[in-house]
Amino acid sequence: MNSQDLQGACSSQTVVLHFIINPTASSGGAVAVWEEVKTYLDQAGVQYQFAFSKNAQDVVRLAKAAASPGSVVAGVGGDGTLSAIAGAIAGTEAALGVIPGGTGNDFARTFAIPRDPVKACRVLLEGVRIPVDIGRLNGQCFLNVVGAGLDAEVVADANRIFKRLSGSLGYMLALLKQLISFRPRPFRVTVDGNVTEVKAWLVTVANARYYGSGMHVAPEADPQDGLADVVLVTDLHRLNFLRLFPLVYKGKHIFHPAVRVLRGAEISVECQQSSYVHADGDLVGKTPLDVSMWRHAVWLMAPAPE
């Protein structure tokens, strides 16, 4: 690891903990999260190294440099930061660590990783290594959720207009804005060779279970089975969509007749109308999108079973 990139503590000991902090995550809130973690580690006498990333490419570079056997490469930021680290260390013996420091922190929810920085840090020290899947979207790795349709338009507005608002409030305001103008679109969805043509509000491809700061979009998704859950919200009246929406926070929307859930390892989504595509809270382009699941691609530090 380049000494100009990383600053260390207890340098005479063997370093196994590496932290990559995204200083722009949660409008700078990740820096305050890191300060709590740093104070805890210093008081406990735990060895670590850390670096502040400059951009997404820098996250990848730092993670690759840190990925030695037995090391834990922890992201202090949001789901996008974690996905960049996961993609960089996939296939190695390094483990991904999660210190929630972003706006949504949805990947952490699937594994019950605490939001509290000190408790999350204890997971790195006392937790268990488990293998988890990652998805590859047009060559880019993701841990959580990708999709197109209304939710991607909401992400666009949440990032452009409402980013400074905390958690689900920004997504809710962006959703309300989009509901004024958005219309369901014709999608062609192919899952493991099986084609579904449907007019839909959105198509969500989920490795994990949550997005949008706590929306339980894919409650049955298993990020260890090598498959993605594909959630389709088909055409229904706007008022009925509004009635359906609150159910997503409890994962009960999947029982609505307008919602279909498919499952597979190879997914492609096409749309007659060019549509934004989001991945883990960030816009990554427009349709078509192609997803390939990579089973047990990366180790994750998860809470130990009680």
Tab-separated table of N, CA and C in Angstrom, residues 32-161:
chain	number	residue	atom	x	y	z
A	32	ALA	N	-17.481	12.406	9.594
A	32	ALA	CA	-17.820	12.358	11.021
A	32	ALA	C	-17.942	10.916	11.497
A	33	VAL	N	-18.502	10.055	10.653
A	33	VAL	CA	-18.591	8.630	10.986
A	33	VAL	C	-17.187	8.062	11.176
A	34	TRP	N	-16.281	8.398	10.261
A	34	TRP	CA	-14.909	7.904	10.366
A	34	TRP	C	-14.241	8.388	11.651
A	35	GLU	N	-14.479	9.616	12.047
A	35	GLU	CA	-13.863	10.122	13.266
A	35	GLU	C	-14.290	9.300	14.484
A	36	GLU	N	-15.546	8.865	14.515
A	36	GLU	CA	-16.003	8.006	15.605
A	36	GLU	C	-15.283	6.668	15.584
A	37	VAL	N	-15.150	6.101	14.385
A	37	VAL	CA	-14.457	4.822	14.250
A	37	VAL	C	-12.999	4.961	14.660
A	38	LYS	N	-12.359	6.002	14.194
A	38	LYS	CA	-10.947	6.223	14.480
A	38	LYS	C	-10.706	6.373	15.986
A	39	THR	N	-11.551	7.140	16.642
A	39	THR	CA	-11.425	7.317	18.084
A	39	THR	C	-11.549	5.987	18.813
A	40	TYR	N	-12.514	5.181	18.400
A	40	TYR	CA	-12.715	3.870	19.023
A	40	TYR	C	-11.495	2.980	18.831
A	41	LEU	N	-10.965	2.922	17.614
A	41	LEU	CA	-9.817	2.072	17.329
A	41	LEU	C	-8.581	2.526	18.098
A	42	ASP	N	-8.366	3.834	18.160
A	42	ASP	CA	-7.215	4.357	18.881
A	42	ASP	C	-7.295	4.024	20.372
A	43	GLN	N	-8.493	4.191	20.928
A	43	GLN	CA	-8.658	3.895	22.352
A	43	GLN	C	-8.495	2.412	22.646
A	44	ALA	N	-8.884	1.570	21.680
A	44	ALA	CA	-8.780	0.126	21.866
A	44	ALA	C	-7.400	-0.415	21.504
A	45	GLY	N	-6.552	0.433	20.932
A	45	GLY	CA	-5.223	0.001	20.547
A	45	GLY	C	-5.198	-0.931	19.356
A	46	VAL	N	-6.176	-0.796	18.480
A	46	VAL	CA	-6.296	-1.668	17.308
A	46	VAL	C	-5.509	-1.058	16.146
A	47	GLN	N	-4.775	-1.882	15.468
A	47	GLN	CA	-4.001	-1.435	14.307
A	47	GLN	C	-4.903	-1.253	13.090
A	48	TYR	N	-4.632	-0.232	12.302
A	48	TYR	CA	-5.421	0.003	11.095
A	48	TYR	C	-4.649	0.916	10.166
A	49	GLN	N	-5.091	0.973	8.947
A	49	GLN	CA	-4.647	1.970	7.978
A	49	GLN	C	-5.885	2.574	7.330
A	50	PHE	N	-5.755	3.804	6.826
A	50	PHE	CA	-6.915	4.442	6.215
A	50	PHE	C	-6.491	5.384	5.108
A	51	ALA	N	-7.434	5.653	4.227
A	51	ALA	CA	-7.214	6.610	3.146
A	51	ALA	C	-8.537	7.267	2.796
A	52	PHE	N	-8.479	8.534	2.409
A	52	PHE	CA	-9.640	9.235	1.883
A	52	PHE	C	-9.590	9.149	0.362
A	53	SER	N	-10.660	8.657	-0.229
A	53	SER	CA	-10.693	8.495	-1.692
A	53	SER	C	-10.963	9.831	-2.369
A	54	LYS	N	-10.467	9.951	-3.595
A	54	LYS	CA	-10.669	11.158	-4.378
A	54	LYS	C	-11.866	11.040	-5.314
A	55	ASN	N	-12.123	9.830	-5.784
A	55	ASN	CA	-13.239	9.570	-6.692
A	55	ASN	C	-13.449	8.059	-6.747
A	56	ALA	N	-14.403	7.620	-7.565
A	56	ALA	CA	-14.722	6.196	-7.632
A	56	ALA	C	-13.544	5.370	-8.118
A	57	GLN	N	-12.800	5.896	-9.083
A	57	GLN	CA	-11.639	5.163	-9.590
A	57	GLN	C	-10.569	5.022	-8.510
A	58	ASP	N	-10.465	6.027	-7.672
A	58	ASP	CA	-9.499	5.974	-6.579
A	58	ASP	C	-9.891	4.927	-5.550
A	59	VAL	N	-11.192	4.774	-5.299
A	59	VAL	CA	-11.659	3.717	-4.394
A	59	VAL	C	-11.191	2.360	-4.892
A	60	VAL	N	-11.343	2.116	-6.178
A	60	VAL	CA	-10.936	0.836	-6.760
A	60	VAL	C	-9.434	0.642	-6.604
A	61	ARG	N	-8.671	1.669	-6.900
A	61	ARG	CA	-7.214	1.569	-6.799
A	61	ARG	C	-6.778	1.254	-5.365
A	62	LEU	N	-7.337	1.979	-4.412
A	62	LEU	CA	-6.982	1.768	-3.013
A	62	LEU	C	-7.380	0.376	-2.540
A	63	ALA	N	-8.558	-0.081	-2.955
A	63	ALA	CA	-9.027	-1.399	-2.523
A	63	ALA	C	-8.159	-2.512	-3.083
A	64	LYS	N	-7.790	-2.397	-4.342
A	64	LYS	CA	-6.928	-3.422	-4.936
A	64	LYS	C	-5.588	-3.495	-4.218
A	65	ALA	N	-5.063	-2.343	-3.852
A	65	ALA	CA	-3.780	-2.313	-3.157
A	65	ALA	C	-3.870	-2.920	-1.757
A	66	ALA	N	-5.054	-2.842	-1.158
A	66	ALA	CA	-5.238	-3.338	0.213
A	66	ALA	C	-5.608	-4.810	0.275
A	67	ALA	N	-5.931	-5.416	-0.844
A	67	ALA	CA	-6.523	-6.758	-0.862
A	67	ALA	C	-5.481	-7.855	-0.697
A	68	SER	N	-4.977	-7.998	0.512
A	68	SER	CA	-4.057	-9.085	0.818
A	68	SER	C	-4.803	-10.183	1.578
A	69	PRO	N	-4.312	-11.425	1.548
A	69	PRO	CA	-4.996	-12.514	2.250
A	69	PRO	C	-5.186	-12.197	3.732
A	70	GLY	N	-6.413	-12.363	4.212
A	70	GLY	CA	-6.709	-12.125	5.615
A	70	GLY	C	-7.031	-10.693	5.963
A	71	SER	N	-6.869	-9.769	5.027
A	71	SER	CA	-7.149	-8.363	5.330
A	71	SER	C	-8.639	-8.086	5.229
A	72	VAL	N	-9.056	-7.017	5.895
A	72	VAL	CA	-10.425	-6.511	5.791
A	72	VAL	C	-10.346	-5.122	5.185
A	73	VAL	N	-11.007	-4.939	4.053
A	73	VAL	CA	-11.032	-3.643	3.375
A	73	VAL	C	-12.425	-3.062	3.608
A	74	ALA	N	-12.507	-2.068	4.477
A	74	ALA	CA	-13.791	-1.534	4.911
A	74	ALA	C	-14.082	-0.210	4.236
A	75	GLY	N	-15.289	-0.073	3.736
A	75	GLY	CA	-15.733	1.174	3.146
A	75	GLY	C	-16.490	2.004	4.154
A	76	VAL	N	-16.131	3.280	4.268
A	76	VAL	CA	-16.885	4.236	5.081
A	76	VAL	C	-17.561	5.163	4.091
A	77	GLY	N	-18.787	4.858	3.771
A	77	GLY	CA	-19.515	5.604	2.748
A	77	GLY	C	-20.823	4.915	2.461
A	78	GLY	N	-21.337	5.124	1.254
A	78	GLY	CA	-22.616	4.548	0.873
A	78	GLY	C	-22.464	3.278	0.069
A	79	ASP	N	-23.584	2.828	-0.491
A	79	ASP	CA	-23.596	1.573	-1.237
A	79	ASP	C	-22.712	1.637	-2.476
A	80	GLY	N	-22.598	2.799	-3.099
A	80	GLY	CA	-21.730	2.918	-4.259
A	80	GLY	C	-20.269	2.691	-3.906
A	81	THR	N	-19.828	3.211	-2.763
A	81	THR	CA	-18.460	2.994	-2.300
A	81	THR	C	-18.219	1.514	-2.029
A	82	LEU	N	-19.168	0.878	-1.366
A	82	LEU	CA	-19.026	-0.549	-1.047
A	82	LEU	C	-18.960	-1.399	-2.314
A	83	SER	N	-19.766	-1.057	-3.306
A	83	SER	CA	-19.755	-1.820	-4.554
A	83	SER	C	-18.423	-1.686	-5.273
A	84	ALA	N	-17.856	-0.484	-5.252
A	84	ALA	CA	-16.558	-0.285	-5.885
A	84	ALA	C	-15.483	-1.120	-5.202
A	85	ILE	N	-15.514	-1.173	-3.873
A	85	ILE	CA	-14.545	-1.989	-3.137
A	85	ILE	C	-14.772	-3.459	-3.420
A	86	ALA	N	-16.032	-3.894	-3.388
A	86	ALA	CA	-16.335	-5.304	-3.626
A	86	ALA	C	-15.846	-5.757	-4.987
A	87	GLY	N	-16.081	-4.938	-6.005
A	87	GLY	CA	-15.617	-5.292	-7.337
A	87	GLY	C	-14.111	-5.389	-7.410
A	88	ALA	N	-13.416	-4.528	-6.640
A	88	ALA	CA	-11.957	-4.504	-6.672
A	88	ALA	C	-11.340	-5.708	-5.976
A	89	ILE	N	-11.985	-6.204	-4.916
A	89	ILE	CA	-11.397	-7.309	-4.152
A	89	ILE	C	-12.042	-8.650	-4.464
A	90	ALA	N	-13.008	-8.664	-5.374
A	90	ALA	CA	-13.682	-9.917	-5.729
A	90	ALA	C	-12.667	-10.952	-6.199
A	91	GLY	N	-12.857	-12.186	-5.738
A	91	GLY	CA	-11.973	-13.268	-6.131
A	91	GLY	C	-10.692	-13.354	-5.332
A	92	THR	N	-10.525	-12.467	-4.355
A	92	THR	CA	-9.343	-12.506	-3.498
A	92	THR	C	-9.724	-13.064	-2.126
A	93	GLU	N	-8.733	-13.194	-1.255
A	93	GLU	CA	-8.982	-13.663	0.110
A	93	GLU	C	-9.206	-12.518	1.089
A	94	ALA	N	-9.247	-11.299	0.580
A	94	ALA	CA	-9.592	-10.161	1.437
A	94	ALA	C	-11.100	-10.148	1.659
A	95	ALA	N	-11.525	-9.531	2.770
A	95	ALA	CA	-12.948	-9.449	3.090
A	95	ALA	C	-13.416	-8.001	3.033
A	96	LEU	N	-14.656	-7.819	2.637
A	96	LEU	CA	-15.285	-6.505	2.611
A	96	LEU	C	-15.821	-6.175	3.991
A	97	GLY	N	-15.508	-4.973	4.477
A	97	GLY	CA	-16.084	-4.475	5.711
A	97	GLY	C	-17.019	-3.320	5.425
A	98	VAL	N	-18.035	-3.168	6.250
A	98	VAL	CA	-19.062	-2.154	6.018
A	98	VAL	C	-19.177	-1.235	7.232
A	99	ILE	N	-18.877	0.031	7.025
A	99	ILE	CA	-19.147	1.072	8.020
A	99	ILE	C	-20.149	2.027	7.366
A	100	PRO	N	-21.439	1.921	7.703
A	100	PRO	CA	-22.440	2.742	7.020
A	100	PRO	C	-22.172	4.237	7.195
A	101	GLY	N	-21.964	4.911	6.066
A	101	GLY	CA	-21.674	6.342	6.118
A	101	GLY	C	-22.287	7.092	4.963
A	102	GLY	N	-23.256	6.461	4.281
A	102	GLY	CA	-23.881	7.084	3.128
A	102	GLY	C	-25.265	7.601	3.427
A	103	THR	N	-25.987	7.897	2.369
A	103	THR	CA	-27.350	8.401	2.518
A	103	THR	C	-28.333	7.285	2.826
A	104	GLY	N	-28.236	6.165	2.084
A	104	GLY	CA	-29.201	5.094	2.248
A	104	GLY	C	-28.716	3.942	3.102
A	105	ASN	N	-27.471	3.502	2.891
A	105	ASN	CA	-26.894	2.374	3.638
A	105	ASN	C	-27.767	1.129	3.568
A	106	ASP	N	-28.263	0.826	2.376
A	106	ASP	CA	-29.218	-0.265	2.239
A	106	ASP	C	-28.571	-1.644	2.234
A	107	PHE	N	-27.352	-1.775	1.712
A	107	PHE	CA	-26.712	-3.076	1.732
A	107	PHE	C	-26.514	-3.561	3.162
A	108	ALA	N	-26.161	-2.659	4.059
A	108	ALA	CA	-25.962	-3.018	5.467
A	108	ALA	C	-27.243	-3.571	6.078
A	109	ARG	N	-28.403	-3.068	5.646
A	109	ARG	CA	-29.669	-3.518	6.211
A	109	ARG	C	-29.910	-5.006	5.964
A	110	THR	N	-29.558	-5.480	4.781
A	110	THR	CA	-29.803	-6.883	4.460
A	110	THR	C	-29.097	-7.801	5.446
A	111	PHE	N	-27.921	-7.403	5.922
A	111	PHE	CA	-27.131	-8.247	6.811
A	111	PHE	C	-27.170	-7.780	8.264
A	112	ALA	N	-28.071	-6.853	8.574
A	112	ALA	CA	-28.238	-6.347	9.944
A	112	ALA	C	-26.930	-5.795	10.501
A	113	ILE	N	-26.149	-5.134	9.655
A	113	ILE	CA	-24.936	-4.460	10.106
A	113	ILE	C	-25.360	-3.133	10.741
A	114	PRO	N	-24.954	-2.874	11.972
A	114	PRO	CA	-25.468	-1.697	12.694
A	114	PRO	C	-25.122	-0.386	12.007
A	115	ARG	N	-26.012	0.571	12.130
A	115	ARG	CA	-25.759	1.921	11.625
A	115	ARG	C	-24.758	2.653	12.525
A	116	ASP	N	-24.759	2.326	13.804
A	116	ASP	CA	-23.846	2.958	14.740
A	116	ASP	C	-22.399	2.642	14.351
A	117	PRO	N	-21.546	3.657	14.164
A	117	PRO	CA	-20.184	3.414	13.671
A	117	PRO	C	-19.359	2.481	14.543
A	118	VAL	N	-19.453	2.626	15.861
A	118	VAL	CA	-18.660	1.782	16.753
A	118	VAL	C	-19.148	0.335	16.700
A	119	LYS	N	-20.456	0.141	16.699
A	119	LYS	CA	-20.988	-1.218	16.621
A	119	LYS	C	-20.641	-1.859	15.280
A	120	ALA	N	-20.688	-1.069	14.207
A	120	ALA	CA	-20.309	-1.601	12.897
A	120	ALA	C	-18.829	-1.980	12.886
A	121	CYS	N	-18.005	-1.184	13.565
A	121	CYS	CA	-16.580	-1.487	13.632
A	121	CYS	C	-16.340	-2.789	14.390
A	122	ARG	N	-17.126	-3.033	15.411
A	122	ARG	CA	-16.981	-4.280	16.168
A	122	ARG	C	-17.275	-5.497	15.303
A	123	VAL	N	-18.158	-5.328	14.308
A	123	VAL	CA	-18.419	-6.436	13.384
A	123	VAL	C	-17.147	-6.806	12.625
A	124	LEU	N	-16.345	-5.801	12.289
A	124	LEU	CA	-15.082	-6.074	11.596
A	124	LEU	C	-14.133	-6.877	12.470
A	125	LEU	N	-14.202	-6.640	13.773
A	125	LEU	CA	-13.279	-7.277	14.707
A	125	LEU	C	-13.796	-8.605	15.251
A	126	GLU	N	-15.116	-8.724	15.372
A	126	GLU	CA	-15.689	-9.877	16.062
A	126	GLU	C	-16.644	-10.691	15.194
A	127	GLY	N	-16.887	-10.228	13.959
A	127	GLY	CA	-17.867	-10.895	13.104
A	127	GLY	C	-17.312	-12.122	12.411
A	128	VAL	N	-18.084	-12.628	11.458
A	128	VAL	CA	-17.712	-13.824	10.706
A	128	VAL	C	-17.601	-13.473	9.223
A	129	ARG	N	-16.730	-14.189	8.528
A	129	ARG	CA	-16.578	-14.030	7.078
A	129	ARG	C	-17.584	-14.942	6.385
A	130	ILE	N	-18.416	-14.352	5.521
A	130	ILE	CA	-19.363	-15.145	4.749
A	130	ILE	C	-19.211	-14.797	3.265
A	131	PRO	N	-19.430	-15.760	2.365
A	131	PRO	CA	-19.339	-15.445	0.934
A	131	PRO	C	-20.627	-14.824	0.423
A	132	VAL	N	-20.528	-13.759	-0.356
A	132	VAL	CA	-21.721	-13.129	-0.928
A	132	VAL	C	-21.533	-12.924	-2.423
A	133	ASP	N	-22.661	-12.778	-3.100
A	133	ASP	CA	-22.669	-12.581	-4.547
A	133	ASP	C	-22.495	-11.112	-4.889
A	134	ILE	N	-22.025	-10.874	-6.100
A	134	ILE	CA	-22.106	-9.542	-6.664
A	134	ILE	C	-22.671	-9.666	-8.078
A	135	GLY	N	-23.243	-8.586	-8.557
A	135	GLY	CA	-23.725	-8.558	-9.926
A	135	GLY	C	-22.789	-7.738	-10.794
A	136	ARG	N	-22.781	-8.067	-12.080
A	136	ARG	CA	-22.003	-7.287	-13.039
A	136	ARG	C	-22.969	-6.671	-14.041
A	137	LEU	N	-23.044	-5.349	-14.016
A	137	LEU	CA	-23.940	-4.590	-14.882
A	137	LEU	C	-23.118	-3.918	-15.964
A	138	ASN	N	-23.274	-4.398	-17.191
A	138	ASN	CA	-22.509	-3.826	-18.302
A	138	ASN	C	-21.030	-3.689	-17.938
A	139	GLY	N	-20.518	-4.702	-17.199
A	139	GLY	CA	-19.106	-4.722	-16.817
A	139	GLY	C	-18.792	-4.068	-15.487
A	140	GLN	N	-19.757	-3.362	-14.890
A	140	GLN	CA	-19.547	-2.691	-13.604
A	140	GLN	C	-20.158	-3.521	-12.488
A	141	CYS	N	-19.423	-3.711	-11.396
A	141	CYS	CA	-19.906	-4.541	-10.297
A	141	CYS	C	-20.869	-3.765	-9.398
A	142	PHE	N	-21.865	-4.484	-8.868
A	142	PHE	CA	-22.763	-3.893	-7.884
A	142	PHE	C	-23.110	-4.944	-6.831
A	143	LEU	N	-23.387	-4.476	-5.627
A	143	LEU	CA	-23.730	-5.356	-4.513
A	143	LEU	C	-25.222	-5.437	-4.266
A	144	ASN	N	-25.926	-4.376	-4.538
A	144	ASN	CA	-27.258	-4.215	-3.992
A	144	ASN	C	-28.354	-4.344	-5.047
A	145	VAL	N	-28.674	-3.252	-5.721
A	145	VAL	CA	-29.828	-3.211	-6.613
A	145	VAL	C	-29.518	-2.341	-7.833
A	146	VAL	N	-29.959	-2.791	-9.000
A	146	VAL	CA	-29.950	-1.949	-10.194
A	146	VAL	C	-31.361	-1.950	-10.772
A	147	GLY	N	-31.648	-0.968	-11.609
A	147	GLY	CA	-32.972	-0.954	-12.185
A	147	GLY	C	-33.189	0.180	-13.162
A	148	ALA	N	-34.368	0.128	-13.787
A	148	ALA	CA	-34.767	1.137	-14.759
A	148	ALA	C	-36.246	1.431	-14.581
A	149	GLY	N	-36.647	2.627	-15.003
A	149	GLY	CA	-38.037	3.029	-14.865
A	149	GLY	C	-38.185	4.125	-13.829
A	150	LEU	N	-39.298	4.101	-13.135
A	150	LEU	CA	-39.595	5.163	-12.170
A	150	LEU	C	-38.509	5.299	-11.122
A	151	ASP	N	-37.994	4.177	-10.590
A	151	ASP	CA	-37.018	4.284	-9.517
A	151	ASP	C	-35.730	4.944	-9.986
A	152	ALA	N	-35.313	4.676	-11.222
A	152	ALA	CA	-34.111	5.330	-11.748
A	152	ALA	C	-34.339	6.830	-11.936
A	153	GLU	N	-35.545	7.206	-12.375
A	153	GLU	CA	-35.861	8.627	-12.498
A	153	GLU	C	-35.863	9.285	-11.120
A	154	VAL	N	-36.331	8.546	-10.125
A	154	VAL	CA	-36.321	9.057	-8.755
A	154	VAL	C	-34.885	9.241	-8.269
A	155	VAL	N	-34.022	8.264	-8.561
A	155	VAL	CA	-32.608	8.390	-8.187
A	155	VAL	C	-32.000	9.626	-8.837
A	156	ALA	N	-32.345	9.853	-10.098
A	156	ALA	CA	-31.812	11.019	-10.795
A	156	ALA	C	-32.203	12.301	-10.069
A	157	ASP	N	-33.473	12.397	-9.686
A	157	ASP	CA	-33.921	13.600	-8.988
A	157	ASP	C	-33.371	13.661	-7.565
A	158	ALA	N	-33.310	12.506	-6.884
A	158	ALA	CA	-32.787	12.487	-5.512
A	158	ALA	C	-31.339	12.947	-5.484
A	159	ASN	N	-30.561	12.552	-6.480
A	159	ASN	CA	-29.152	12.933	-6.529
A	159	ASN	C	-28.958	14.383	-6.969
A	160	ARG	N	-29.800	14.826	-7.889
A	160	ARG	CA	-29.622	16.179	-8.420
A	160	ARG	C	-30.233	17.246	-7.516
A	161	ILE	N	-31.403	16.935	-6.957
A	161	ILE	CA	-32.194	17.984	-6.305
A	161	ILE	C	-32.283	17.811	-4.791
